[in-house]
PDB file of C-alpha atoms in Angstrom:
ATOM      1  CA  GLY A   1     -13.540  42.193  20.224  1.00 74.00           C
ATOM      2  CA  GLU A   2     -12.695  39.602  22.811  1.00 83.00           C
ATOM      3  CA  ASN A   3      -9.039  39.136  23.821  1.00 90.00           C
ATOM      4  CA  VAL A   4      -8.064  35.916  25.594  1.00 95.00           C
ATOM      5  CA  GLU A   5      -4.697  35.458  27.267  1.00 96.00           C
ATOM      6  CA  GLN A   6      -3.457  32.047  28.374  1.00 97.00           C
ATOM      7  CA  HIS A   7      -0.637  31.039  30.701  1.00 97.00           C
ATOM      8  CA  PRO A   8       1.699  29.258  30.835  1.00 97.00           C
ATOM      9  CA  SER A   9       2.679  28.574  27.246  1.00 96.00           C
ATOM     10  CA  THR A  10       4.393  25.333  28.231  1.00 97.00           C
ATOM     11  CA  LEU A  11       3.891  23.106  31.238  1.00 98.00           C
ATOM     12  CA  SER A  12       5.821  20.002  32.212  1.00 98.00           C
ATOM     13  CA  VAL A  13       4.504  17.852  35.054  1.00 97.00           C
ATOM     14  CA  GLN A  14       5.375  14.517  36.562  1.00 98.00           C
ATOM     15  CA  GLU A  15       2.861  11.763  35.970  1.00 98.00           C
ATOM     16  CA  GLY A  16       0.348  11.762  38.793  1.00 97.00           C
ATOM     17  CA  ASP A  17       0.789  15.446  39.591  1.00 97.00           C
ATOM     18  CA  SER A  18      -1.744  18.171  38.801  1.00 98.00           C
ATOM     19  CA  ALA A  19      -1.658  20.648  35.938  1.00 98.00           C
ATOM     20  CA  VAL A  20      -3.263  24.072  36.029  1.00 98.00           C
ATOM     21  CA  ILE A  21      -3.762  26.408  33.086  1.00 98.00           C
ATOM     22  CA  LYS A  22      -5.097  29.928  33.515  1.00 98.00           C
ATOM     23  CA  CYS A  23      -6.859  32.266  31.108  1.00 98.00           C
ATOM     24  CA  THR A  24      -8.131  35.809  31.279  1.00 97.00           C
ATOM     25  CA  TYR A  25     -10.608  37.485  28.972  1.00 95.00           C
ATOM     26  CA  SER A  26     -11.453  41.068  28.213  1.00 93.00           C
ATOM     27  CA  ASP A  27     -15.136  41.189  27.318  1.00 88.00           C
ATOM     28  CA  SER A  28     -17.299  41.171  30.427  1.00 87.00           C
ATOM     29  CA  ALA A  29     -20.248  40.168  28.240  1.00 84.00           C
ATOM     30  CA  SER A  30     -18.687  36.773  27.412  1.00 88.00           C
ATOM     31  CA  ASN A  31     -20.590  33.946  29.003  1.00 88.00           C
ATOM     32  CA  TYR A  32     -19.320  30.709  27.499  1.00 89.00           C
ATOM     33  CA  PHE A  33     -15.837  29.311  28.140  1.00 94.00           C
ATOM     34  CA  PRO A  34     -14.826  26.011  26.542  1.00 94.00           C
ATOM     35  CA  TRP A  35     -11.514  24.178  26.707  1.00 97.00           C
ATOM     36  CA  TYR A  36     -10.114  22.211  23.792  1.00 97.00           C
ATOM     37  CA  LYS A  37      -7.382  19.592  23.660  1.00 97.00           C
ATOM     38  CA  GLN A  38      -5.384  19.204  20.485  1.00 96.00           C
ATOM     39  CA  GLU A  39      -2.987  16.352  19.808  1.00 95.00           C
ATOM     40  CA  LEU A  40      -0.346  16.709  17.140  1.00 91.00           C
ATOM     41  CA  GLY A  41      -1.838  16.704  13.664  1.00 90.00           C
ATOM     42  CA  LYS A  42      -5.392  16.386  14.918  1.00 94.00           C
ATOM     43  CA  ARG A  43      -8.394  18.600  15.420  1.00 95.00           C
ATOM     44  CA  PRO A  44      -9.184  20.503  18.606  1.00 95.00           C
ATOM     45  CA  GLN A  45     -11.538  18.449  20.717  1.00 95.00           C
ATOM     46  CA  LEU A  46     -13.818  19.904  23.334  1.00 94.00           C
ATOM     47  CA  ILE A  47     -12.991  18.473  26.753  1.00 97.00           C
ATOM     48  CA  ILE A  48     -15.045  20.641  29.067  1.00 96.00           C
ATOM     49  CA  ASP A  49     -16.928  23.918  29.049  1.00 93.00           C
ATOM     50  CA  ILE A  50     -18.489  26.278  31.540  1.00 92.00           C
ATOM     51  CA  ARG A  51     -21.164  28.898  31.315  1.00 87.00           C
ATOM     52  CA  SER A  52     -21.244  32.114  33.270  1.00 81.00           C
ATOM     53  CA  ASN A  53     -24.024  31.045  35.577  1.00 79.00           C
ATOM     54  CA  VAL A  54     -21.749  28.363  37.040  1.00 80.00           C
ATOM     55  CA  GLY A  55     -18.579  28.887  39.068  1.00 90.00           C
ATOM     56  CA  GLU A  56     -17.096  25.413  38.793  1.00 94.00           C
ATOM     57  CA  LYS A  57     -17.595  22.254  36.788  1.00 94.00           C
ATOM     58  CA  LYS A  58     -15.924  18.883  37.098  1.00 96.00           C
ATOM     59  CA  ASP A  59     -15.698  15.845  34.849  1.00 94.00           C
ATOM     60  CA  GLN A  60     -13.605  13.016  36.296  1.00 96.00           C
ATOM     61  CA  ARG A  61     -10.002  14.271  36.403  1.00 97.00           C
ATOM     62  CA  ILE A  62     -10.780  17.574  34.719  1.00 98.00           C
ATOM     63  CA  ALA A  63     -12.274  20.639  36.360  1.00 97.00           C
ATOM     64  CA  VAL A  64     -12.806  24.217  35.283  1.00 97.00           C
ATOM     65  CA  THR A  65     -13.371  27.250  37.495  1.00 96.00           C
ATOM     66  CA  LEU A  66     -14.696  30.637  36.484  1.00 95.00           C
ATOM     67  CA  ASN A  67     -14.387  33.983  38.224  1.00 94.00           C
ATOM     68  CA  LYS A  68     -16.572  36.443  36.330  1.00 92.00           C
ATOM     69  CA  THR A  69     -15.681  39.376  38.537  1.00 92.00           C
ATOM     70  CA  ALA A  70     -11.980  38.981  37.821  1.00 93.00           C
ATOM     71  CA  LYS A  71     -12.613  37.749  34.254  1.00 94.00           C
ATOM     72  CA  HIS A  72     -10.499  34.658  34.527  1.00 95.00           C
ATOM     73  CA  PHE A  73     -11.030  30.932  34.281  1.00 97.00           C
ATOM     74  CA  SER A  74      -8.798  27.944  34.838  1.00 98.00           C
ATOM     75  CA  LEU A  75      -8.423  24.325  33.817  1.00 98.00           C
ATOM     76  CA  HIS A  76      -7.296  21.791  36.399  1.00 98.00           C
ATOM     77  CA  ILE A  77      -6.150  18.298  35.463  1.00 98.00           C
ATOM     78  CA  THR A  78      -5.534  15.986  38.405  1.00 97.00           C
ATOM     79  CA  GLU A  79      -3.599  12.706  38.482  1.00 98.00           C
ATOM     80  CA  THR A  80      -2.054  13.453  35.111  1.00 98.00           C
ATOM     81  CA  GLN A  81      -1.291  10.604  32.731  1.00 97.00           C
ATOM     82  CA  PRO A  82       0.973  10.445  29.658  1.00 96.00           C
ATOM     83  CA  GLU A  83      -2.069  10.599  27.386  1.00 96.00           C
ATOM     84  CA  ASP A  84      -2.838  14.036  28.805  1.00 97.00           C
ATOM     85  CA  SER A  85       0.181  15.361  26.889  1.00 98.00           C
ATOM     86  CA  ALA A  86      -1.212  17.732  24.251  1.00 97.00           C
ATOM     87  CA  VAL A  87      -1.836  21.387  23.527  1.00 97.00           C
ATOM     88  CA  TYR A  88      -4.738  22.867  25.457  1.00 98.00           C
ATOM     89  CA  PHE A  89      -6.643  25.933  24.314  1.00 97.00           C
ATOM     90  CA  CYS A  90      -9.042  28.051  26.319  1.00 97.00           C
ATOM     91  CA  ALA A  91     -11.659  30.137  24.559  1.00 95.00           C
ATOM     92  CA  ALA A  92     -14.322  32.699  25.285  1.00 92.00           C
ATOM     93  CA  LYS A  93     -17.446  33.539  23.429  1.00 87.00           C
ATOM     94  CA  GLY A  94     -19.102  36.914  23.276  1.00 74.00           C
ATOM     95  CA  ILE A  95     -22.808  37.549  23.077  1.00 67.00           C
ATOM     96  CA  GLY A  96     -24.926  39.796  20.953  1.00 57.00           C
ATOM     97  CA  GLY A  97     -23.705  40.031  17.377  1.00 56.00           C
ATOM     98  CA  ASP A  98     -20.248  38.659  18.215  1.00 59.00           C
ATOM     99  CA  TYR A  99     -20.669  34.892  18.395  1.00 73.00           C
ATOM    100  CA  LYS A 100     -17.242  33.717  17.392  1.00 81.00           C
ATOM    101  CA  LEU A 101     -14.963  31.843  19.747  1.00 87.00           C
ATOM    102  CA  SER A 102     -11.782  33.700  20.592  1.00 90.00           C
ATOM    103  CA  PHE A 103      -8.917  31.408  21.571  1.00 93.00           C
ATOM    104  CA  GLY A 104      -5.971  31.726  23.858  1.00 95.00           C
ATOM    105  CA  ALA A 105      -2.530  31.014  22.415  1.00 94.00           C
ATOM    106  CA  GLY A 106      -2.427  27.494  23.832  1.00 96.00           C
ATOM    107  CA  THR A 107      -0.490  25.600  26.494  1.00 97.00           C
ATOM    108  CA  THR A 108       1.724  22.667  25.570  1.00 97.00           C
ATOM    109  CA  VAL A 109       1.427  20.153  28.390  1.00 98.00           C
ATOM    110  CA  THR A 110       4.008  17.403  28.717  1.00 98.00           C
ATOM    111  CA  VAL A 111       3.456  14.660  31.275  1.00 97.00           C
ATOM    112  CA  ARG A 112       6.722  12.957  32.228  1.00 95.00           C
ATOM    113  CA  ALA A 113       6.453   9.259  32.988  1.00 91.00           C
TER     114      ALA A 113
ATOM    115  CA  ASN B   1     -24.561  11.436  13.314  1.00 53.00           C
ATOM    116  CA  ALA B   2     -21.586  12.430  11.226  1.00 74.00           C
ATOM    117  CA  GLY B   3     -19.326  15.129  12.564  1.00 92.00           C
ATOM    118  CA  VAL B   4     -18.002  18.166  10.743  1.00 96.00           C
ATOM    119  CA  MET B   5     -16.630  16.929   7.425  1.00 97.00           C
ATOM    120  CA  GLN B   6     -13.760  18.655   5.693  1.00 98.00           C
ATOM    121  CA  ASN B   7     -12.069  17.898   2.425  1.00 97.00           C
ATOM    122  CA  PRO B   8      -9.525  17.601   1.182  1.00 97.00           C
ATOM    123  CA  ARG B   9      -7.565  16.580   4.255  1.00 96.00           C
ATOM    124  CA  HIS B  10      -4.289  17.429   2.569  1.00 97.00           C
ATOM    125  CA  LEU B  11      -3.746  19.735  -0.366  1.00 97.00           C
ATOM    126  CA  VAL B  12      -0.541  20.735  -2.133  1.00 98.00           C
ATOM    127  CA  ARG B  13      -0.541  23.768  -4.359  1.00 98.00           C
ATOM    128  CA  ARG B  14       2.148  25.626  -6.241  1.00 98.00           C
ATOM    129  CA  ARG B  15       2.550  29.333  -5.658  1.00 97.00           C
ATOM    130  CA  GLY B  16      -0.011  31.263  -7.669  1.00 98.00           C
ATOM    131  CA  GLN B  17      -2.567  28.469  -7.836  1.00 98.00           C
ATOM    132  CA  GLU B  18      -5.959  28.434  -6.156  1.00 98.00           C
ATOM    133  CA  ALA B  19      -6.963  26.376  -3.155  1.00 98.00           C
ATOM    134  CA  ARG B  20     -10.555  25.411  -2.369  1.00 98.00           C
ATOM    135  CA  LEU B  21     -11.388  23.907   0.984  1.00 98.00           C
ATOM    136  CA  ARG B  22     -14.796  22.445   1.678  1.00 98.00           C
ATOM    137  CA  CYS B  23     -16.720  21.989   4.903  1.00 98.00           C
ATOM    138  CA  SER B  24     -20.012  20.256   5.623  1.00 97.00           C
ATOM    139  CA  PRO B  25     -21.327  21.100   9.086  1.00 95.00           C
ATOM    140  CA  MET B  26     -22.770  18.598  11.493  1.00 93.00           C
ATOM    141  CA  LYS B  27     -26.348  17.607  10.865  1.00 90.00           C
ATOM    142  CA  GLY B  28     -28.675  20.214  12.309  1.00 86.00           C
ATOM    143  CA  HIS B  29     -25.980  22.888  12.460  1.00 88.00           C
ATOM    144  CA  SER B  30     -26.562  26.045  10.499  1.00 87.00           C
ATOM    145  CA  HIS B  31     -23.485  28.024  11.499  1.00 90.00           C
ATOM    146  CA  VAL B  32     -19.987  27.559  10.171  1.00 93.00           C
ATOM    147  CA  TYR B  33     -16.690  29.024  11.321  1.00 94.00           C
ATOM    148  CA  TRP B  34     -13.269  28.863   9.690  1.00 97.00           C
ATOM    149  CA  TYR B  35     -10.062  29.036  11.690  1.00 97.00           C
ATOM    150  CA  ARG B  36      -6.457  28.988  10.520  1.00 97.00           C
ATOM    151  CA  GLN B  37      -3.625  27.421  12.459  1.00 96.00           C
ATOM    152  CA  LEU B  38      -0.054  28.112  11.442  1.00 91.00           C
ATOM    153  CA  PRO B  39       2.558  25.528  12.463  1.00 83.00           C
ATOM    154  CA  GLU B  40       2.975  25.452  16.236  1.00 80.00           C
ATOM    155  CA  GLU B  41       0.635  28.389  16.715  1.00 86.00           C
ATOM    156  CA  GLY B  42      -2.881  28.933  18.000  1.00 89.00           C
ATOM    157  CA  LEU B  43      -6.249  29.056  16.277  1.00 94.00           C
ATOM    158  CA  LYS B  44      -6.972  32.304  14.509  1.00 93.00           C
ATOM    159  CA  PHE B  45     -10.555  33.159  13.630  1.00 93.00           C
ATOM    160  CA  MET B  46     -11.147  33.899   9.980  1.00 96.00           C
ATOM    161  CA  VAL B  47     -14.853  33.999   9.188  1.00 95.00           C
ATOM    162  CA  TYR B  48     -18.285  33.079  10.551  1.00 92.00           C
ATOM    163  CA  LEU B  49     -21.090  32.230   8.153  1.00 93.00           C
ATOM    164  CA  GLN B  50     -24.689  31.206   8.126  1.00 90.00           C
ATOM    165  CA  LYS B  51     -26.486  29.931   5.070  1.00 88.00           C
ATOM    166  CA  GLU B  52     -26.062  32.537   2.305  1.00 89.00           C
ATOM    167  CA  ASN B  53     -24.745  35.090   4.813  1.00 92.00           C
ATOM    168  CA  ILE B  54     -21.357  36.192   6.054  1.00 93.00           C
ATOM    169  CA  ILE B  55     -21.857  37.220   9.673  1.00 89.00           C
ATOM    170  CA  ASP B  56     -18.314  38.170  10.645  1.00 90.00           C
ATOM    171  CA  GLU B  57     -15.288  38.197   8.371  1.00 93.00           C
ATOM    172  CA  SER B  58     -13.068  40.313  10.571  1.00 91.00           C
ATOM    173  CA  GLY B  59     -10.313  37.685  10.530  1.00 93.00           C
ATOM    174  CA  MET B  60     -10.127  37.253   6.782  1.00 95.00           C
ATOM    175  CA  PRO B  61      -7.180  38.745   4.928  1.00 94.00           C
ATOM    176  CA  LYS B  62      -8.399  41.577   2.715  1.00 90.00           C
ATOM    177  CA  GLU B  63      -7.118  40.049  -0.489  1.00 95.00           C
ATOM    178  CA  ARG B  64      -7.113  36.578  -2.067  1.00 97.00           C
ATOM    179  CA  PHE B  65      -9.340  34.972   0.576  1.00 98.00           C
ATOM    180  CA  SER B  66     -13.079  34.479   0.311  1.00 97.00           C
ATOM    181  CA  ALA B  67     -15.684  32.260   1.907  1.00 97.00           C
ATOM    182  CA  GLU B  68     -19.215  31.242   1.166  1.00 96.00           C
ATOM    183  CA  PHE B  69     -21.902  29.012   2.593  1.00 96.00           C
ATOM    184  CA  PRO B  70     -24.528  28.540  -0.119  1.00 94.00           C
ATOM    185  CA  LYS B  71     -28.103  27.470   0.392  1.00 91.00           C
ATOM    186  CA  GLU B  72     -27.211  24.030  -0.900  1.00 91.00           C
ATOM    187  CA  GLY B  73     -23.885  22.309  -0.436  1.00 93.00           C
ATOM    188  CA  PRO B  74     -20.841  22.782   1.750  1.00 96.00           C
ATOM    189  CA  SER B  75     -19.134  25.925   2.898  1.00 97.00           C
ATOM    190  CA  ILE B  76     -16.115  26.798   0.779  1.00 98.00           C
ATOM    191  CA  LEU B  77     -12.995  28.676   1.768  1.00 98.00           C
ATOM    192  CA  ARG B  78     -11.208  29.880  -1.343  1.00 98.00           C
ATOM    193  CA  ILE B  79      -7.638  31.111  -1.474  1.00 98.00           C
ATOM    194  CA  GLN B  80      -6.521  32.623  -4.740  1.00 98.00           C
ATOM    195  CA  GLN B  81      -2.906  32.983  -5.890  1.00 98.00           C
ATOM    196  CA  VAL B  82      -1.553  31.096  -2.928  1.00 98.00           C
ATOM    197  CA  VAL B  83       1.781  32.046  -1.395  1.00 97.00           C
ATOM    198  CA  ARG B  84       4.058  30.044   0.899  1.00 95.00           C
ATOM    199  CA  GLY B  85       2.727  31.929   3.925  1.00 95.00           C
ATOM    200  CA  ASP B  86      -0.706  30.415   3.310  1.00 96.00           C
ATOM    201  CA  SER B  87       0.636  27.000   4.297  1.00 96.00           C
ATOM    202  CA  ALA B  88      -1.334  26.080   7.385  1.00 97.00           C
ATOM    203  CA  ALA B  89      -4.077  23.882   8.782  1.00 97.00           C
ATOM    204  CA  TYR B  90      -7.530  25.264   8.089  1.00 98.00           C
ATOM    205  CA  PHE B  91     -10.167  24.100  10.522  1.00 98.00           C
ATOM    206  CA  CYS B  92     -13.865  24.375   9.988  1.00 97.00           C
ATOM    207  CA  ALA B  93     -16.256  24.264  12.922  1.00 95.00           C
ATOM    208  CA  SER B  94     -20.010  24.296  13.215  1.00 92.00           C
ATOM    209  CA  SER B  95     -22.704  24.974  15.769  1.00 88.00           C
ATOM    210  CA  GLN B  96     -26.416  25.234  16.085  1.00 84.00           C
ATOM    211  CA  ALA B  97     -28.031  28.649  15.911  1.00 73.00           C
ATOM    212  CA  GLY B  98     -25.452  31.076  17.205  1.00 58.00           C
ATOM    213  CA  SER B  99     -27.030  32.106  20.435  1.00 58.00           C
ATOM    214  CA  ASP B 100     -25.050  32.250  23.609  1.00 54.00           C
ATOM    215  CA  GLY B 101     -23.127  29.257  24.722  1.00 56.00           C
ATOM    216  CA  ASN B 102     -23.738  26.806  21.929  1.00 74.00           C
ATOM    217  CA  THR B 103     -21.010  24.234  21.595  1.00 84.00           C
ATOM    218  CA  ILE B 104     -18.752  24.512  18.580  1.00 88.00           C
ATOM    219  CA  TYR B 105     -17.353  21.307  17.071  1.00 92.00           C
ATOM    220  CA  PHE B 106     -14.316  21.142  14.830  1.00 95.00           C
ATOM    221  CA  GLY B 107     -13.669  19.136  11.715  1.00 96.00           C
ATOM    222  CA  GLU B 108     -10.461  17.193  11.119  1.00 96.00           C
ATOM    223  CA  GLY B 109      -8.880  20.091   9.262  1.00 97.00           C
ATOM    224  CA  SER B 110      -7.445  20.652   5.817  1.00 98.00           C
ATOM    225  CA  TRP B 111      -3.663  20.896   5.641  1.00 97.00           C
ATOM    226  CA  LEU B 112      -2.548  23.204   2.865  1.00 97.00           C
ATOM    227  CA  THR B 113       1.042  23.103   1.693  1.00 97.00           C
ATOM    228  CA  VAL B 114       2.226  25.682  -0.824  1.00 97.00           C
ATOM    229  CA  VAL B 115       5.385  24.725  -2.698  1.00 96.00           C
TER     230      VAL B 115
END
């Protein structure tokens, strides 16, 4: 099955700086890569996703890049704000009979005011 | 359009009792996934179901855990003879037909505490 690794496990940034989280995946057949944000005691919420036919996608302060050859993808948050503090999870989805989302271990992001 | 609905939101059970967690997928979604999240840990896949079918249960513990998604009604995750280690948040998610790249949405979760 798919194995997703995520780094770093914790990230502390000054407000206004950028945050970058990186993930690698094992299954070259995966073609869907979402990112979820989870605040304490709440559900994971989809913040952005990318499909394998696209190399980069941006939504306001959030961007995701995908390198299919190297099997890694990254989340970039620019101009960080205190409300960006949360746990972020990357995920990858296989194709064929294996449709489940496999998650990375998560990155706890703390934005210092 | 209501989102993924889970109940109960919080459940307390004594060791040895049974826990039943229910999940109604989003309207138009026919695929349901259950994930478990231990305190301060990531999301671990448990089971993927379609109506009346278990597609992938590779993440389900071999004993005490079962899941179903009947033709009518919500999906149910059942934990028999609960132990303290079962204390966790159980998240249900749903999607449209499980072809490549369909977005998966999560419910608010059910927090199980075993005392």
